[in-house]
Amino acid sequence: MIRIGQAGIPLSCKGRTNKDGLVYTKQILDLNAMEVQFVRGLYVMEDEEAQFMHDYSWENDVELHVHAPYYINLAGSSEELDLSFEKILFSARLADKMGAKTVVTHPGYYGEQSEKKTMKKMIRNIKKLVGIIKKEKIKVKLGIETMGKQKVFGSLNEIIEICTNVKDVIPVVGLGHIHARTNGSLKKRENFEEIFERLKTLKLKHYLIHVTGVMYENGNEYYHVPIKKGDMPLAPFIEIVLDNNYDITFISESPLLEHDAVYIRLQVEKAIMKRTGKEEADYRDLSEII
Ligand SMILES: [Zn+2]
């Protein structure tokens, strides 16, 4: 199953609530995923809107994810940690009300600490966080995202190590971030294959993938750009997904949001058509190629 959507309310959607964004994602864009963004501080969502998100996404088969606020440090001081827990739990509770699958968070920073010490703290704190999530009977999975800067905790290996050590935590694979952090290493099929190869140890049943073009230098991400403006090709990644029939969700976090989500869709459908030899394809229907 392939799902495609964008991070946040589509730019071309006139209404600016998440509710408007969800309906637009389904009705106008004909996409089947959305990642609700609580990235600017604590966004308040009324119960009524959360309930609508829950019912509408269920009835219309749109998969929801939630992104917690950006400034999080799960390896920081006890003050930073309290605030981070608060933000993530706030997002997780709302995600649960919406029936979302994942609450995505950035892990945090090394600061003055060694990589090893940071890892230890991360594992300890994330275990604690997952404990609270479980205790509150929140059914949403905690997703930890790969990050695109050297000084920020979150290489692919680090995220995998967290997920190996903390049960029920999943990796959120930011392709643009990995590409930037490895100074543009994602070029060919084998480069993308290596990502899946490394993830294998986690035995994931579903992959949550963030996609964007990215500007970077010396292994550090500067900013996101439209997919076509970046130098990371998408086609080899899509080929691997189709070859393996992965259950996967693509979330566009490019500055063009839904326009690039639609671009991903077109790339997927082009790849399907290449296989079927037909002039039409629907990214939701892979029955002819598997
Ligand atoms: Zn993120």
GROMACS .gro file of C-alpha atoms in nm, residues 64-256:
model
  193
   64LEU     CA    1  -0.316   1.086   0.970
   65HIS     CA    2   0.013   1.158   1.141
   66VAL     CA    3   0.099   1.444   1.372
   67HIS     CA    4   0.421   1.644   1.399
   68ALA     CA    5   0.503   1.771   1.748
   69PRO     CA    6   0.651   2.122   1.792
   70TYR     CA    7   1.004   2.165   1.657
   71TYR     CA    8   1.193   2.278   1.961
   72ILE     CA    9   1.240   1.957   2.152
   73ASN     CA   10   1.542   1.830   2.338
   74LEU     CA   11   1.517   1.481   2.477
   75ALA     CA   12   1.879   1.492   2.591
   76GLY     CA   13   1.867   1.836   2.750
   77SER     CA   14   1.850   1.977   3.103
   78SER     CA   15   1.566   1.867   3.327
   79GLU     CA   16   1.384   2.190   3.243
   80GLU     CA   17   1.417   2.133   2.870
   81LEU     CA   18   1.312   1.777   2.919
   82ASP     CA   19   0.995   1.870   3.106
   83LEU     CA   20   0.897   2.115   2.834
   84SER     CA   21   0.974   1.860   2.563
   85PHE     CA   22   0.765   1.594   2.734
   86GLU     CA   23   0.482   1.842   2.771
   87LYS     CA   24   0.486   1.933   2.402
   88ILE     CA   25   0.510   1.575   2.280
   89LEU     CA   26   0.241   1.448   2.517
   90PHE     CA   27   0.012   1.733   2.423
   91SER     CA   28   0.056   1.638   2.055
   92ALA     CA   29   0.018   1.268   2.129
   93ARG     CA   30  -0.311   1.314   2.315
   94LEU     CA   31  -0.454   1.513   2.025
   95ALA     CA   32  -0.313   1.264   1.778
   96ASP     CA   33  -0.493   0.991   1.969
   97LYS     CA   34  -0.822   1.181   1.955
   98MET     CA   35  -0.776   1.221   1.580
   99GLY     CA   36  -0.699   0.854   1.536
  100ALA     CA   37  -0.354   0.937   1.397
  101LYS     CA   38  -0.100   0.663   1.348
  102THR     CA   39   0.216   0.842   1.459
  103VAL     CA   40   0.328   1.143   1.655
  104VAL     CA   41   0.656   1.257   1.503
  105THR     CA   42   0.922   1.438   1.702
  106HIS     CA   43   1.275   1.562   1.652
  107PRO     CA   44   1.506   1.409   1.911
  108GLY     CA   45   1.726   1.703   2.018
  109TYR     CA   46   2.088   1.807   2.056
  110TYR     CA   47   2.424   1.679   2.173
  111GLY     CA   48   2.512   2.017   2.320
  112GLU     CA   49   2.839   1.978   2.510
  113GLN     CA   50   2.781   1.609   2.565
  114SER     CA   51   2.958   1.330   2.379
  115GLU     CA   52   2.762   1.131   2.123
  116LYS     CA   53   2.765   0.833   2.356
  117LYS     CA   54   2.634   1.025   2.653
  118THR     CA   55   2.365   1.187   2.439
  119MET     CA   56   2.256   0.846   2.315
  120LYS     CA   57   2.230   0.714   2.670
  121LYS     CA   58   2.019   1.006   2.779
  122MET     CA   59   1.801   0.983   2.470
  123ILE     CA   60   1.728   0.617   2.529
  124ARG     CA   61   1.655   0.667   2.897
  125ASN     CA   62   1.424   0.966   2.839
  126ILE     CA   63   1.243   0.821   2.541
  127LYS     CA   64   1.175   0.503   2.741
  128LYS     CA   65   1.025   0.721   3.011
  129LEU     CA   66   0.816   0.909   2.755
  130VAL     CA   67   0.686   0.589   2.597
  131GLY     CA   68   0.600   0.468   2.948
  132ILE     CA   69   0.378   0.772   3.002
  133ILE     CA   70   0.218   0.734   2.659
  134LYS     CA   71   0.134   0.371   2.743
  135LYS     CA   72   0.008   0.459   3.089
  136GLU     CA   73  -0.228   0.713   2.939
  137LYS     CA   74  -0.346   0.444   2.697
  138ILE     CA   75  -0.256   0.657   2.398
  139LYS     CA   76  -0.255   0.430   2.096
  140VAL     CA   77  -0.034   0.649   1.879
  141LYS     CA   78   0.321   0.537   1.800
  142LEU     CA   79   0.606   0.771   1.880
  143GLY     CA   80   0.814   0.841   1.568
  144ILE     CA   81   1.167   0.984   1.593
  145GLU     CA   82   1.285   1.169   1.286
  146THR     CA   83   1.628   1.166   1.124
  147MET     CA   84   1.787   1.511   1.123
  148GLY     CA   85   1.991   1.695   0.861
  149LYS     CA   86   2.261   1.872   1.062
  150GLN     CA   87   2.581   1.736   1.215
  151LYS     CA   88   2.535   1.903   1.551
  152VAL     CA   89   2.181   1.778   1.586
  153PHE     CA   90   2.128   1.425   1.716
  154GLY     CA   91   1.957   1.211   1.455
  155SER     CA   92   2.168   1.029   1.197
  156LEU     CA   93   1.993   0.725   1.053
  157ASN     CA   94   2.210   0.496   1.264
  158GLU     CA   95   2.131   0.690   1.580
  159ILE     CA   96   1.759   0.677   1.515
  160ILE     CA   97   1.783   0.303   1.448
  161GLU     CA   98   1.973   0.256   1.773
  162ILE     CA   99   1.697   0.438   1.964
  163CYS     CA  100   1.431   0.223   1.800
  164THR     CA  101   1.628  -0.092   1.876
  165ASN     CA  102   1.651   0.000   2.243
  166VAL     CA  103   1.307   0.142   2.303
  167LYS     CA  104   1.010  -0.078   2.223
  168ASP     CA  105   0.726   0.072   2.019
  169VAL     CA  106   0.925   0.365   1.886
  170ILE     CA  107   0.952   0.392   1.508
  171PRO     CA  108   1.196   0.575   1.282
  172VAL     CA  109   1.068   0.859   1.065
  173VAL     CA  110   1.292   0.855   0.763
  174GLY     CA  111   1.352   1.207   0.633
  175LEU     CA  112   1.514   1.137   0.297
  176GLY     CA  113   1.610   1.503   0.249
  177HIS     CA  114   1.766   1.511   0.595
  178ILE     CA  115   1.967   1.193   0.537
  179HIS     CA  116   2.077   1.324   0.199
  180ALA     CA  117   2.197   1.654   0.351
  181ARG     CA  118   2.366   1.495   0.651
  182THR     CA  119   2.558   1.256   0.430
  183ASN     CA  120   2.649   1.545   0.200
  184GLY     CA  121   2.442   1.429  -0.094
  185SER     CA  122   2.495   1.054  -0.078
  186LEU     CA  123   2.151   0.956  -0.206
  187LYS     CA  124   2.200   0.933  -0.580
  188LYS     CA  125   2.152   0.580  -0.699
  189ARG     CA  126   1.934   0.284  -0.626
  190GLU     CA  127   2.198   0.119  -0.410
  191ASN     CA  128   2.223   0.427  -0.189
  192PHE     CA  129   1.852   0.407  -0.111
  193GLU     CA  130   1.870   0.029  -0.079
  194GLU     CA  131   2.122   0.074   0.197
  195ILE     CA  132   1.864   0.268   0.399
  196PHE     CA  133   1.619  -0.023   0.384
  197GLU     CA  134   1.903  -0.264   0.450
  198ARG     CA  135   1.990  -0.084   0.771
  199LEU     CA  136   1.626  -0.055   0.875
  200LYS     CA  137   1.579  -0.429   0.832
  201THR     CA  138   1.685  -0.500   1.189
  202LEU     CA  139   1.372  -0.317   1.310
  203LYS     CA  140   1.138  -0.547   1.113
  204LEU     CA  141   0.903  -0.260   1.031
  205LYS     CA  142   0.566  -0.334   0.878
  206HIS     CA  143   0.518   0.023   0.762
  207TYR     CA  144   0.755   0.304   0.668
  208LEU     CA  145   0.688   0.671   0.730
  209ILE     CA  146   0.898   0.870   0.484
  210HIS     CA  147   0.943   1.246   0.465
  211VAL     CA  148   1.040   1.382   0.125
  212THR     CA  149   1.177   1.720   0.024
  213GLY     CA  150   1.449   1.871  -0.188
  214VAL     CA  151   1.723   2.017   0.023
  215MET     CA  152   2.011   2.265   0.005
  216TYR     CA  153   2.314   2.158   0.205
  217GLU     CA  154   2.686   2.205   0.246
  218ASN     CA  155   2.948   1.998   0.430
  219GLY     CA  156   2.690   1.758   0.561
  220ASN     CA  157   2.458   2.026   0.693
  221GLU     CA  158   2.113   2.107   0.573
  222TYR     CA  159   2.044   2.475   0.500
  223TYR     CA  160   1.685   2.474   0.394
  224HIS     CA  161   1.419   2.275   0.212
  225VAL     CA  162   1.358   2.339  -0.156
  226PRO     CA  163   1.108   2.190  -0.405
  227ILE     CA  164   1.192   1.828  -0.490
  228LYS     CA  165   1.284   1.917  -0.847
  229LYS     CA  166   1.524   2.190  -0.729
  230GLY     CA  167   1.718   1.948  -0.509
  231ASP     CA  168   1.974   1.694  -0.630
  232MET     CA  169   1.820   1.382  -0.476
  233PRO     CA  170   1.639   1.168  -0.732
  234LEU     CA  171   1.312   1.007  -0.630
  235ALA     CA  172   1.277   0.749  -0.907
  236PRO     CA  173   1.525   0.492  -0.767
  237PHE     CA  174   1.354   0.505  -0.429
  238ILE     CA  175   1.013   0.447  -0.587
  239GLU     CA  176   1.151   0.151  -0.785
  240ILE     CA  177   1.263  -0.014  -0.461
  241VAL     CA  178   0.924   0.048  -0.299
  242LEU     CA  179   0.741  -0.111  -0.592
  243ASP     CA  180   0.984  -0.403  -0.621
  244ASN     CA  181   0.934  -0.489  -0.255
  245ASN     CA  182   0.570  -0.389  -0.227
  246TYR     CA  183   0.650  -0.191   0.086
  247ASP     CA  184   0.369  -0.052   0.295
  248ILE     CA  185   0.476   0.309   0.291
  249THR     CA  186   0.357   0.664   0.348
  250PHE     CA  187   0.523   0.954   0.167
  251ILE     CA  188   0.481   1.292   0.334
  252SER     CA  189   0.596   1.591   0.133
  253GLU     CA  190   0.761   1.848   0.353
  254SER     CA  191   0.893   2.053   0.065
  255PRO     CA  192   0.806   2.424   0.055
  256LEU     CA  193   0.559   2.334  -0.218
   0.00000   0.00000   0.00000
